[in-house]
Amino acid sequence: MTDPIHPPVPALGESLPTDMEIRALALADAAPWRELYKGYAGFYKVPMTEGILDRTWAWLQDPTHPLEGLVALSAGKPVGFAHFWPQPRPLLGRDAGFLDDLYVDPSLRGRGVGRLLIGALNQIARSRGWPMLSWVTAEDNATARRLYDDVANAANWVTYEKPI
């Protein structure tokens, strides 16, 4: 996936920078991606180390690893990202898409960047024959949930985590 992706236009009321582009993450995005990913981890109050950054970036650059990434660019500068992967869905007998991380620079939130990233991922899902996309967010992430409630249906599932 090397061509820019042109997702649907944002909903009325959202004003995007006119020079927005969504494309696959590239090697040249490493430094700005690292800063954005630190912001993402900080938002969720998850400690971030250079080792985690190195490993996650390596996964994103490894064509044999299932994790992939998109980047949103404004004036050629990365301002947001989406990480995703195929998720086996045994009850469907096929893979679906899972959006693992979505983050937009706080200065551009509410302007349609996240919507463009989800739109681009929707196009990828269709091209791969995935029957659905799913993702989770924190219950108190009101900003993201406004977008998610507008572009998808809330699932009727409760998520559990068990540290090992």
PDB file of C-alpha atoms in Angstrom:
ATOM      1  CA  MET A   1       0.000   0.000   0.000  1.00  0.00           C
ATOM      2  CA  THR A   2       2.045   2.957  -1.236  1.00  0.00           C
ATOM      3  CA  ASP A   3      -0.536   5.237  -2.852  1.00  0.00           C
ATOM      4  CA  PRO A   4      -2.232   7.892  -0.731  1.00  0.00           C
ATOM      5  CA  ILE A   5      -5.666   6.907   0.460  1.00  0.00           C
ATOM      6  CA  HIS A   6      -8.527   9.299  -0.182  1.00  0.00           C
ATOM      7  CA  PRO A   7     -11.266   8.608   2.377  1.00  0.00           C
ATOM      8  CA  PRO A   8     -14.687  10.246   2.450  1.00  0.00           C
ATOM      9  CA  VAL A   9     -14.998  13.887   3.393  1.00  0.00           C
ATOM     10  CA  PRO A  10     -15.688  14.684   7.046  1.00  0.00           C
ATOM     11  CA  ALA A  11     -19.170  15.443   8.322  1.00  0.00           C
ATOM     12  CA  LEU A  12     -20.572  18.942   8.135  1.00  0.00           C
ATOM     13  CA  GLY A  13     -19.161  21.283  10.724  1.00  0.00           C
ATOM     14  CA  GLU A  14     -15.697  19.746  10.667  1.00  0.00           C
ATOM     15  CA  SER A  15     -13.042  21.850   8.975  1.00  0.00           C
ATOM     16  CA  LEU A  16      -9.970  19.973   7.853  1.00  0.00           C
ATOM     17  CA  PRO A  17      -6.694  21.498   6.869  1.00  0.00           C
ATOM     18  CA  THR A  18      -6.900  21.644   3.067  1.00  0.00           C
ATOM     19  CA  ASP A  19      -3.633  19.769   2.602  1.00  0.00           C
ATOM     20  CA  MET A  20      -4.546  16.569   4.472  1.00  0.00           C
ATOM     21  CA  GLU A  21      -3.257  13.245   3.202  1.00  0.00           C
ATOM     22  CA  ILE A  22      -3.683   9.742   4.611  1.00  0.00           C
ATOM     23  CA  ARG A  23      -1.130   7.091   3.648  1.00  0.00           C
ATOM     24  CA  ALA A  24       0.715   4.059   4.962  1.00  0.00           C
ATOM     25  CA  LEU A  25       3.424   4.770   7.522  1.00  0.00           C
ATOM     26  CA  ALA A  26       6.853   5.090   5.891  1.00  0.00           C
ATOM     27  CA  LEU A  27      10.411   4.887   7.229  1.00  0.00           C
ATOM     28  CA  ALA A  28      10.692   8.681   7.037  1.00  0.00           C
ATOM     29  CA  ASP A  29       7.845   8.970   9.565  1.00  0.00           C
ATOM     30  CA  ALA A  30       9.849   7.367  12.385  1.00  0.00           C
ATOM     31  CA  ALA A  31      10.743  10.482  14.421  1.00  0.00           C
ATOM     32  CA  PRO A  32       7.336  12.218  14.243  1.00  0.00           C
ATOM     33  CA  TRP A  33       5.538   8.901  14.795  1.00  0.00           C
ATOM     34  CA  ARG A  34       7.577   8.381  17.977  1.00  0.00           C
ATOM     35  CA  GLU A  35       6.483  11.779  19.300  1.00  0.00           C
ATOM     36  CA  LEU A  36       2.839  11.109  18.427  1.00  0.00           C
ATOM     37  CA  TYR A  37       3.003   7.646  20.008  1.00  0.00           C
ATOM     38  CA  LYS A  38       4.449   9.122  23.205  1.00  0.00           C
ATOM     39  CA  GLY A  39       1.480  11.503  23.229  1.00  0.00           C
ATOM     40  CA  TYR A  40      -0.889   8.572  22.763  1.00  0.00           C
ATOM     41  CA  ALA A  41       0.702   6.662  25.653  1.00  0.00           C
ATOM     42  CA  GLY A  42       0.625   9.794  27.799  1.00  0.00           C
ATOM     43  CA  PHE A  43      -3.070  10.314  27.094  1.00  0.00           C
ATOM     44  CA  TYR A  44      -3.797   6.827  28.435  1.00  0.00           C
ATOM     45  CA  LYS A  45      -1.228   7.226  31.239  1.00  0.00           C
ATOM     46  CA  VAL A  46       0.779   4.247  30.003  1.00  0.00           C
ATOM     47  CA  PRO A  47       4.522   4.399  30.695  1.00  0.00           C
ATOM     48  CA  MET A  48       6.516   4.528  27.441  1.00  0.00           C
ATOM     49  CA  THR A  49      10.100   3.395  26.962  1.00  0.00           C
ATOM     50  CA  GLU A  50      12.502   3.538  24.048  1.00  0.00           C
ATOM     51  CA  GLY A  51      12.324  -0.268  23.910  1.00  0.00           C
ATOM     52  CA  ILE A  52       8.548  -0.227  23.439  1.00  0.00           C
ATOM     53  CA  LEU A  53       8.838   2.500  20.800  1.00  0.00           C
ATOM     54  CA  ASP A  54      11.569   0.557  18.974  1.00  0.00           C
ATOM     55  CA  ARG A  55       9.625  -2.715  19.038  1.00  0.00           C
ATOM     56  CA  THR A  56       6.316  -1.189  17.952  1.00  0.00           C
ATOM     57  CA  TRP A  57       7.994   0.746  15.135  1.00  0.00           C
ATOM     58  CA  ALA A  58       9.783  -2.428  14.026  1.00  0.00           C
ATOM     59  CA  TRP A  59       6.447  -4.278  13.921  1.00  0.00           C
ATOM     60  CA  LEU A  60       4.941  -1.489  11.821  1.00  0.00           C
ATOM     61  CA  GLN A  61       7.834  -1.714   9.351  1.00  0.00           C
ATOM     62  CA  ASP A  62       7.916  -5.518   9.158  1.00  0.00           C
ATOM     63  CA  PRO A  63       5.776  -6.761   6.237  1.00  0.00           C
ATOM     64  CA  THR A  64       5.516 -10.192   7.909  1.00  0.00           C
ATOM     65  CA  HIS A  65       4.046  -8.766  11.144  1.00  0.00           C
ATOM     66  CA  PRO A  66       0.248  -8.329  11.211  1.00  0.00           C
ATOM     67  CA  LEU A  67       0.351  -4.790  12.682  1.00  0.00           C
ATOM     68  CA  GLU A  68       0.083  -2.031  10.072  1.00  0.00           C
ATOM     69  CA  GLY A  69      -0.165   1.715  10.294  1.00  0.00           C
ATOM     70  CA  LEU A  70      -1.639   4.712   8.575  1.00  0.00           C
ATOM     71  CA  VAL A  71      -0.496   8.267   9.072  1.00  0.00           C
ATOM     72  CA  ALA A  72      -2.393  11.521   8.637  1.00  0.00           C
ATOM     73  CA  LEU A  73      -0.285  14.325   7.186  1.00  0.00           C
ATOM     74  CA  SER A  74      -0.947  18.042   7.221  1.00  0.00           C
ATOM     75  CA  ALA A  75       1.467  20.095   5.095  1.00  0.00           C
ATOM     76  CA  GLY A  76       3.541  16.906   4.835  1.00  0.00           C
ATOM     77  CA  LYS A  77       3.879  16.631   8.624  1.00  0.00           C
ATOM     78  CA  PRO A  78       2.479  13.608  10.508  1.00  0.00           C
ATOM     79  CA  VAL A  79      -0.341  14.755  12.779  1.00  0.00           C
ATOM     80  CA  GLY A  80      -2.086  11.472  13.544  1.00  0.00           C
ATOM     81  CA  PHE A  81      -1.949   7.719  13.100  1.00  0.00           C
ATOM     82  CA  ALA A  82      -4.007   4.561  13.120  1.00  0.00           C
ATOM     83  CA  HIS A  83      -2.612   1.091  13.866  1.00  0.00           C
ATOM     84  CA  PHE A  84      -4.616  -1.907  12.736  1.00  0.00           C
ATOM     85  CA  TRP A  85      -4.430  -5.639  12.089  1.00  0.00           C
ATOM     86  CA  PRO A  86      -6.538  -8.533  10.865  1.00  0.00           C
ATOM     87  CA  GLN A  87      -8.414 -10.150  13.722  1.00  0.00           C
ATOM     88  CA  PRO A  88      -9.559 -13.765  13.369  1.00  0.00           C
ATOM     89  CA  ARG A  89     -13.303 -13.964  14.026  1.00  0.00           C
ATOM     90  CA  PRO A  90     -14.031 -17.675  14.618  1.00  0.00           C
ATOM     91  CA  LEU A  91     -17.819 -17.260  14.670  1.00  0.00           C
ATOM     92  CA  LEU A  92     -17.593 -15.709  11.206  1.00  0.00           C
ATOM     93  CA  GLY A  93     -14.924 -18.106   9.971  1.00  0.00           C
ATOM     94  CA  ARG A  94     -12.858 -15.199   8.644  1.00  0.00           C
ATOM     95  CA  ASP A  95     -10.723 -12.234   9.543  1.00  0.00           C
ATOM     96  CA  ALA A  96     -12.147  -8.823  10.371  1.00  0.00           C
ATOM     97  CA  GLY A  97     -10.227  -5.622  11.001  1.00  0.00           C
ATOM     98  CA  PHE A  98      -9.182  -4.381  14.413  1.00  0.00           C
ATOM     99  CA  LEU A  99      -8.226  -0.743  14.964  1.00  0.00           C
ATOM    100  CA  ASP A 100      -5.777  -0.926  17.825  1.00  0.00           C
ATOM    101  CA  ASP A 101      -4.589   2.661  18.211  1.00  0.00           C
ATOM    102  CA  LEU A 102      -5.949   5.942  16.857  1.00  0.00           C
ATOM    103  CA  TYR A 103      -4.364   9.243  17.809  1.00  0.00           C
ATOM    104  CA  VAL A 104      -4.513  12.799  16.510  1.00  0.00           C
ATOM    105  CA  ASP A 105      -2.337  15.703  17.614  1.00  0.00           C
ATOM    106  CA  PRO A 106      -4.404  17.577  20.231  1.00  0.00           C
ATOM    107  CA  SER A 107      -4.174  20.828  18.227  1.00  0.00           C
ATOM    108  CA  LEU A 108      -6.136  19.202  15.356  1.00  0.00           C
ATOM    109  CA  ARG A 109      -8.737  17.238  17.314  1.00  0.00           C
ATOM    110  CA  GLY A 110     -12.341  17.837  16.356  1.00  0.00           C
ATOM    111  CA  ARG A 111     -11.386  18.814  12.796  1.00  0.00           C
ATOM    112  CA  GLY A 112     -12.021  15.483  11.062  1.00  0.00           C
ATOM    113  CA  VAL A 113      -8.542  13.917  11.082  1.00  0.00           C
ATOM    114  CA  GLY A 114      -9.668  10.875  13.083  1.00  0.00           C
ATOM    115  CA  ARG A 115     -12.678  10.515  10.771  1.00  0.00           C
ATOM    116  CA  LEU A 116     -10.348  10.506   7.760  1.00  0.00           C
ATOM    117  CA  LEU A 117      -8.150   7.831   9.326  1.00  0.00           C
ATOM    118  CA  ILE A 118     -11.195   5.654  10.054  1.00  0.00           C
ATOM    119  CA  GLY A 119     -12.470   6.296   6.512  1.00  0.00           C
ATOM    120  CA  ALA A 120      -9.153   5.170   5.058  1.00  0.00           C
ATOM    121  CA  LEU A 121      -9.197   2.064   7.229  1.00  0.00           C
ATOM    122  CA  ASN A 122     -12.755   1.382   6.068  1.00  0.00           C
ATOM    123  CA  GLN A 123     -11.508   1.394   2.459  1.00  0.00           C
ATOM    124  CA  ILE A 124      -8.714  -1.014   3.373  1.00  0.00           C
ATOM    125  CA  ALA A 125     -11.225  -3.297   5.134  1.00  0.00           C
ATOM    126  CA  ARG A 126     -13.446  -3.385   2.056  1.00  0.00           C
ATOM    127  CA  SER A 127     -10.512  -4.111  -0.238  1.00  0.00           C
ATOM    128  CA  ARG A 128      -9.475  -7.031   2.008  1.00  0.00           C
ATOM    129  CA  GLY A 129     -12.966  -8.428   2.350  1.00  0.00           C
ATOM    130  CA  TRP A 130     -13.177  -7.814   6.078  1.00  0.00           C
ATOM    131  CA  PRO A 131     -16.839  -7.891   7.136  1.00  0.00           C
ATOM    132  CA  MET A 132     -16.319  -5.393   9.967  1.00  0.00           C
ATOM    133  CA  LEU A 133     -13.930  -3.185  11.881  1.00  0.00           C
ATOM    134  CA  SER A 134     -13.882  -3.121  15.645  1.00  0.00           C
ATOM    135  CA  TRP A 135     -12.009  -1.191  18.307  1.00  0.00           C
ATOM    136  CA  VAL A 136     -12.162  -0.262  21.964  1.00  0.00           C
ATOM    137  CA  THR A 137     -11.658   3.004  23.771  1.00  0.00           C
ATOM    138  CA  ALA A 138     -11.688   4.143  27.350  1.00  0.00           C
ATOM    139  CA  GLU A 139     -15.177   4.650  28.731  1.00  0.00           C
ATOM    140  CA  ASP A 140     -14.296   8.223  29.737  1.00  0.00           C
ATOM    141  CA  ASN A 141     -12.748   9.202  26.379  1.00  0.00           C
ATOM    142  CA  ALA A 142     -15.659  11.499  25.506  1.00  0.00           C
ATOM    143  CA  THR A 143     -13.959  13.221  22.557  1.00  0.00           C
ATOM    144  CA  ALA A 144     -13.177   9.971  20.759  1.00  0.00           C
ATOM    145  CA  ARG A 145     -16.543   8.469  21.646  1.00  0.00           C
ATOM    146  CA  ARG A 146     -18.382  11.355  19.937  1.00  0.00           C
ATOM    147  CA  LEU A 147     -16.593  10.439  16.713  1.00  0.00           C
ATOM    148  CA  TYR A 148     -17.026   6.690  17.209  1.00  0.00           C
ATOM    149  CA  ASP A 149     -20.742   7.052  17.960  1.00  0.00           C
ATOM    150  CA  ASP A 150     -21.076   8.938  14.680  1.00  0.00           C
ATOM    151  CA  VAL A 151     -19.201   6.437  12.460  1.00  0.00           C
ATOM    152  CA  ALA A 152     -19.985   3.066  14.074  1.00  0.00           C
ATOM    153  CA  ASN A 153     -22.317   1.209  16.406  1.00  0.00           C
ATOM    154  CA  ALA A 154     -21.327   0.616  19.999  1.00  0.00           C
ATOM    155  CA  ALA A 155     -20.875  -3.107  20.599  1.00  0.00           C
ATOM    156  CA  ASN A 156     -22.776  -4.953  23.258  1.00  0.00           C
ATOM    157  CA  TRP A 157     -19.620  -6.433  24.798  1.00  0.00           C
ATOM    158  CA  VAL A 158     -17.747  -5.784  28.002  1.00  0.00           C
ATOM    159  CA  THR A 159     -13.951  -5.974  27.804  1.00  0.00           C
ATOM    160  CA  TYR A 160     -11.856  -7.663  30.508  1.00  0.00           C
ATOM    161  CA  GLU A 161      -8.117  -7.662  31.096  1.00  0.00           C
ATOM    162  CA  LYS A 162      -6.133 -10.037  33.277  1.00  0.00           C
ATOM    163  CA  PRO A 163      -2.508  -9.142  33.875  1.00  0.00           C
ATOM    164  CA  ILE A 164      -0.164 -12.114  33.606  1.00  0.00           C
TER     165      ILE A 164
END
